[in-house]
Amino acid sequence: MKQALKQRLEEHLITEKPYYLASGKEVDIALAAHKNKLPLLLKGPTGCGKTRFMQFLAWKLQRPLITVSCHDDLSTSDLVGRYLIRSGEAVWADGPLTLAVRAGAICYLDEIVEARKDTTVVIHPLADDRRELPVEKLGELLSAPPEFMISVSYNPGYQSVLKDLKPSTRQRFVAISFDYPDPEREVEIVCREGGVDQGLSHSLVKLATMTRSLKDSGLPEGASTRLLIQTSQLVKDGIDIHVACRAALVEPLSDDPEMLAALNEMVSSIF
Amino acid sequence: MKLARLTERFYDLVAPDIPNEWDVEEVMEPFIDENDLICEAILGHIPVIWPVSHSLCYDFLRLLPNTLLHLSLEQVPRWIGVTLDLYETDGLRAAQRFMQNDLKKYLSQLAGRGGLSFSSVEKQLLPYICGIARDTLQIAPARQSYTDTTSIFVPEELNQFSNNDDNFLLYKLILTFQWGFIACGSLLNKPPGEFSNLPSEETKHSLWLRTFFDSFKEPLLARDIYHTLESIRVRIFLDNELPGLMRAAGAQIFHSFLPCSEQHQPEKTLRSMQQALTADKIEIHPLLAQHLTEKESHTYCQGHASAEDSVRITSRLYSTLQRKKQEYTPLSPLPFQGVFKLRAVETARKIQEQKMGEQFADMMAAHLLSLSKKELADVLKQDQRDSGNTGLAESDISMIMDSEFASTANREPEAPLLITINNEELQLPPELEDFTKNFLDEFGHLPARFLSSAAGKAGQTMLEQDIAGKNEDDQPGTEALLYNEWDYRRQGYRKNWCSLHFKTLKPVHSGFIRNTLEKYHGLTIRLRHQFEMMRSQERFVKRQREGDDIDFDALVEAISDSKAGLASSDRLFIRLKRDERDIAVLFLVDMSNSTAGWVNTALKESLILMTEAMEVLGDRYGIYGFSGMRRSRCELFHVKHLSEPYGEQVKERISSIAPSEYTRMGPPIRHATSILREVDAKVRLIITLTDGKPEDYDDYKGKYAIEDTRHALLEAKAADIHPFCITIDHQARDYMKHMYGPANFIFIDNVRKLPLRIPEIYRVLTS
């Protein structure tokens, strides 16, 4: 059993340093939060580096990172664990949250607002000074070791009012707000991650800021840093810049034909 | 057709209006010789145009004989459609002009020969330029291309190129170039350092640039020199900023602007400088080069020059280029260059200042109101005393502003802003302070009227809070909304045709609710029970392949199966299943006059039973009544909003539902659609309870009314909202099928059964 646990955890350990360019004090804050056993709440638009930040943090702390992508069918037992039947016997299987608590790992619940509110409450006792997880079906009360950390993320931008965090959940966390990096940093990130030169990266970032300013004109969210990186990866592999922008940047943003046309015109103006 | 017959038909069509006889005779006379069929076709257009504009209708008839020489009778409705669209966007004059002069253009457009019209590409260009500018800009058609810094104006149509792709590129170039002037700060409003001593005349709104041009003997020459210099700067800026666009322009557009030669100076020089704008790579004109130091020409080429540099060079160039004898003839700009319209910029600045000022006043008023009562009273005491006496002008409110406030000249950037109202010094909250600083940077001063307006607003609100229970019929804080109406004859919308007013029903205390609930006691209990069954419960489903817990029955079976040597099932888990009812429904209740009596009572009773049942079910629902008279006063009565809890107030409002006026169905349905469009629900419903056809006092009846309602319902369907209708009209079947679609309405023959049937219908509809 111990062996299996160890093996499962090793899969979650990040061995290579992930690339992350800090744009503020977020790394210091997160490290201090970890030291003081405080949970983290990351908010920010899609593709601005929240998940990458968690990977970087896990690497820095040398703890396994267990990520759960939340969805509206996620149940408490999906997080905590359940009995399974194996060859006529009931066998208990830990859920990701329980696993993380046992191993003192970092548990990262991505897009927490997508989960149902009654599911989110299981993390409450873990996210305050009790730091414990009751596993009812086993009759166990697990106390989290000091290395354990829970962190959640959500995007305040596009979720509807129905999908908001309950104040009782919200008020347990140290919150770090993320946004797209400032232009210089973004250029550097795109250069480095997309493997393209400064000039192209600069133009891509310019295009991204243009799309981000279209919020009032009917585009719900502008191009994310992730899209820029993906575009530049296509370019690096020899795809024509106009084609790459259309495929990796324009089309993912909208389905509205007029908006698409306008975005394409921006692309052809810049490149 | 005889004239008498024609005029008679005309009067029939425009009733109840009674136009002048001689007017009618004059416009109908040319059609005497036409046969009946043609006359009827022509007369058929009158009800389309008459209600929109009488004089347009006369003009139409007057011009029709001539128009019919070019258009066939079948083409006329489309032509009318275009004319009416124009009338609704640009007014009578534009529509008349179109009918009178633009027939040829319209014909060539019909034949697909026309250039590219602005309206056909506006929807692409607007997000394009907003994106490029990273700011919200407006675009609009005009005779010349220019910008007033908040909007960019471009020609209504471009036909420079035979190929519309190139015309589109030219549109892009014009827009981008005009934005270039904004981005490069060409439209200076402050003098550069060494020019600050130039007499700055008249008001604070006039642009310094105009003062600068006027200081020359030939302002136009100065303007053109500056314009050309700035165009060069913008060109260089765009070469760096948007190389793709400039490359495309170089390949497709620039070559077509052929050099035209000028004989004389200074036109010749300016023209050749202008021509340089269309070169593949911009070069500094030799004459210009003479006036530039090496460093300056370097900054120009690198795109580091500023508008101030251009001002300086303009005055140097002017002295070389000016002539003594002949007057300067202004240069016509290249199509994408546009012109400078300084007056427009000044107007835009004025509007901007007003807007920001009002915003400031609102913020300030909010801040004042957030102060403690006493502080506020101190600030406002004089104000209130004054306004108690007379209706006062703003100047009567004493307003002393901090010296730092009066001008920006010597303001230290870090000094805190203080505002003094009635001798009370106020420290501004940071947000307001930032806003104020921005305002001062932009406009140099803060007019006192905005401060007094803030104090006024705060005082007003405080007064309103003091006088509780303002008795108003119209819901406070809501303005009437305008909705389009569909005209089937025109196959288009009458724009902003109906205004929908929001009204509150005054709650009535009566025994109605109690009596109803007593009367239908048995039914309510049954309904509650039925609706409870529909409630989406979280329930356990057994025998699942995976789940939260082990299903022991299944497990025992599986083990005994396997002991007996049979294949055992792998469905061993219990799963919590959640079928959520995610429904939002709006009830629209007909409050027309015809519902008086039993119908109204039955409607109210059904609503009460319905709401009682709905509360058990937990679906989100709203209730609105509608009525009104004529398009200018369609009314929507609020009974319950979607998110409002069900309580005494709502009950009382239901019992106060009473027959009112007419049934104009389009606007309430459109409004319901717009409400539901914002709601996130899996199923969205509009249920209309009515007793008859849509009808209003004016021409909203018969086919027109049915077609408009049908169109409103189609709009709802397009927004993924299901309309449904419950009617008690005996003749309902024919038109209802047409309006709602065959399966989307139900007819109830006995009014008294209404309360029993409605909840049932709802149950069937949503499960």
Tab-separated table of C-alpha atoms in Angstrom, chain B residues 156-308:
chain	number	residue	atom	x	y	z
B	156	GLU	CA	-20.404	56.880	-47.383
B	157	GLU	CA	-19.284	54.989	-50.414
B	158	LEU	CA	-15.970	54.185	-52.025
B	159	ASN	CA	-15.789	53.493	-55.710
B	160	GLN	CA	-12.215	54.484	-56.481
B	161	PHE	CA	-11.464	50.920	-57.445
B	162	SER	CA	-13.397	48.533	-59.574
B	163	ASN	CA	-12.549	45.801	-57.146
B	164	ASN	CA	-14.375	45.996	-53.828
B	165	ASP	CA	-11.544	44.285	-51.988
B	166	ASP	CA	-9.410	47.281	-52.826
B	167	ASN	CA	-12.192	49.632	-51.803
B	168	PHE	CA	-12.362	47.809	-48.488
B	169	LEU	CA	-8.614	48.149	-48.083
B	170	LEU	CA	-8.979	51.859	-48.731
B	171	TYR	CA	-11.631	52.062	-46.000
B	172	LYS	CA	-9.233	50.355	-43.647
B	173	LEU	CA	-6.449	52.691	-44.654
B	174	ILE	CA	-8.596	55.793	-44.194
B	175	LEU	CA	-9.717	54.674	-40.754
B	176	THR	CA	-6.247	53.683	-39.702
B	177	PHE	CA	-4.720	56.892	-40.998
B	178	GLN	CA	-7.252	58.996	-39.125
B	179	TRP	CA	-6.558	56.984	-36.002
B	180	GLY	CA	-2.886	57.689	-36.715
B	181	PHE	CA	-3.596	61.397	-36.284
B	182	ILE	CA	-5.194	60.665	-32.922
B	183	ALA	CA	-2.442	58.313	-31.814
B	184	CYS	CA	0.309	60.704	-32.887
B	185	GLY	CA	-1.359	63.590	-31.106
B	186	SER	CA	-1.577	65.712	-34.245
B	187	LEU	CA	-4.586	67.648	-33.042
B	188	LEU	CA	-2.679	69.567	-30.422
B	189	ASN	CA	-4.654	71.368	-27.814
B	190	LYS	CA	-1.774	72.809	-25.863
B	191	PRO	CA	0.939	75.024	-27.305
B	192	PRO	CA	4.451	73.620	-27.411
B	193	GLY	CA	6.843	75.430	-25.075
B	194	GLU	CA	8.198	78.255	-27.213
B	195	PHE	CA	4.808	79.071	-28.724
B	196	SER	CA	3.014	79.543	-25.443
B	197	ASN	CA	3.243	83.295	-25.814
B	198	LEU	CA	1.142	83.232	-28.953
B	199	PRO	CA	-2.027	85.144	-28.136
B	200	SER	CA	-4.535	82.522	-27.190
B	201	GLU	CA	-7.849	84.076	-28.007
B	202	GLU	CA	-11.438	83.445	-27.019
B	203	THR	CA	-12.627	80.418	-25.141
B	204	LYS	CA	-10.837	77.604	-23.446
B	205	HIS	CA	-12.409	75.116	-25.813
B	206	SER	CA	-10.803	76.345	-28.981
B	207	LEU	CA	-7.828	74.318	-30.056
B	208	TRP	CA	-4.481	75.940	-29.796
B	209	LEU	CA	-3.729	74.617	-33.250
B	210	ARG	CA	-6.344	76.913	-34.741
B	211	THR	CA	-4.814	79.887	-33.011
B	212	PHE	CA	-1.531	78.817	-34.485
B	213	PHE	CA	-2.826	78.611	-38.053
B	214	ASP	CA	-4.630	81.904	-37.696
B	215	SER	CA	-1.445	83.612	-36.667
B	216	PHE	CA	-0.204	83.321	-40.258
B	217	LYS	CA	-1.222	85.576	-43.048
B	218	GLU	CA	-2.427	82.607	-45.027
B	219	PRO	CA	-3.817	80.169	-42.497
B	220	LEU	CA	-4.710	77.659	-45.174
B	221	LEU	CA	-1.133	77.383	-46.334
B	222	ALA	CA	0.043	76.891	-42.774
B	223	ARG	CA	-2.645	74.305	-42.255
B	224	ASP	CA	-1.688	72.388	-45.385
B	225	ILE	CA	1.991	72.432	-44.524
B	226	TYR	CA	1.238	71.136	-41.060
B	227	HIS	CA	-1.209	68.586	-42.374
B	228	THR	CA	1.321	67.279	-44.859
B	229	LEU	CA	4.058	67.118	-42.238
B	230	GLU	CA	1.778	65.282	-39.866
B	231	SER	CA	0.725	62.906	-42.619
B	232	ILE	CA	4.356	62.037	-43.144
B	233	ARG	CA	4.721	61.430	-39.451
B	234	VAL	CA	1.624	59.236	-39.361
B	235	ARG	CA	2.796	57.322	-42.408
B	236	ILE	CA	6.111	56.558	-40.708
B	237	PHE	CA	4.308	55.656	-37.503
B	238	LEU	CA	2.012	53.261	-39.336
B	239	ASP	CA	4.907	51.749	-41.288
B	240	ASN	CA	6.300	50.647	-37.951
B	241	GLU	CA	3.058	49.909	-36.181
B	242	LEU	CA	1.088	48.110	-38.878
B	243	PRO	CA	3.518	46.971	-41.542
B	244	GLY	CA	1.024	44.485	-42.983
B	245	LEU	CA	-1.517	47.137	-43.798
B	246	MET	CA	1.020	49.523	-45.272
B	247	ARG	CA	2.527	46.786	-47.393
B	248	ALA	CA	-0.885	45.864	-48.754
B	249	ALA	CA	-1.650	49.511	-49.393
B	250	GLY	CA	1.656	49.886	-51.204
B	251	ALA	CA	0.863	46.951	-53.417
B	252	GLN	CA	-2.813	47.645	-54.118
B	253	ILE	CA	-3.684	51.227	-53.524
B	254	PHE	CA	-0.879	53.744	-53.538
B	255	HIS	CA	0.050	53.379	-57.196
B	256	SER	CA	-3.419	54.481	-58.257
B	257	PHE	CA	-2.983	57.965	-56.845
B	258	LEU	CA	-1.275	59.335	-59.905
B	259	PRO	CA	0.983	62.287	-59.512
B	260	CYS	CA	-0.708	65.443	-60.637
B	261	SER	CA	1.593	68.287	-61.354
B	262	GLU	CA	1.222	71.802	-60.108
B	263	GLN	CA	2.740	74.715	-61.890
B	264	HIS	CA	3.391	77.160	-59.138
B	265	GLN	CA	4.955	77.373	-55.799
B	266	PRO	CA	4.148	76.607	-53.053
B	267	GLU	CA	1.558	74.163	-54.352
B	268	LYS	CA	4.200	72.346	-56.329
B	269	THR	CA	6.385	71.634	-53.344
B	270	LEU	CA	3.498	70.623	-51.156
B	271	ARG	CA	2.125	68.375	-53.819
B	272	SER	CA	5.398	66.579	-54.245
B	273	MET	CA	5.719	66.243	-50.487
B	274	GLN	CA	2.255	64.786	-50.502
B	275	GLN	CA	3.130	62.397	-53.307
B	276	ALA	CA	5.959	61.075	-51.196
B	277	LEU	CA	3.293	59.660	-48.895
B	278	THR	CA	2.433	57.032	-51.455
B	279	ALA	CA	5.995	55.934	-52.071
B	280	ASP	CA	6.986	52.471	-50.965
B	281	LYS	CA	9.468	53.924	-48.586
B	282	ILE	CA	8.959	57.421	-47.422
B	283	GLU	CA	11.648	59.911	-48.215
B	284	ILE	CA	12.151	63.361	-46.910
B	285	HIS	CA	11.528	65.924	-49.612
B	286	PRO	CA	14.654	67.909	-50.537
B	287	LEU	CA	13.088	71.228	-49.613
B	288	LEU	CA	11.947	69.850	-46.325
B	289	ALA	CA	15.415	68.441	-45.814
B	290	GLN	CA	16.871	71.918	-46.172
B	291	HIS	CA	14.863	73.053	-43.228
B	292	LEU	CA	15.732	70.177	-41.039
B	293	THR	CA	18.888	69.792	-39.075
B	294	GLU	CA	20.500	66.437	-39.477
B	295	LYS	CA	19.277	65.412	-36.095
B	296	GLU	CA	15.733	66.456	-36.888
B	297	SER	CA	15.603	64.601	-40.164
B	298	HIS	CA	16.916	61.549	-38.353
B	299	THR	CA	14.175	61.744	-35.721
B	300	TYR	CA	11.632	62.173	-38.488
B	301	CYS	CA	12.757	59.111	-40.370
B	302	GLN	CA	12.914	57.051	-37.230
B	303	GLY	CA	9.416	58.068	-36.277
B	304	HIS	CA	10.532	59.818	-33.108
B	305	ALA	CA	9.356	63.255	-34.128
B	306	SER	CA	6.446	64.824	-32.304
B	307	ALA	CA	3.645	67.161	-33.243
B	308	GLU	CA	5.642	69.965	-31.625
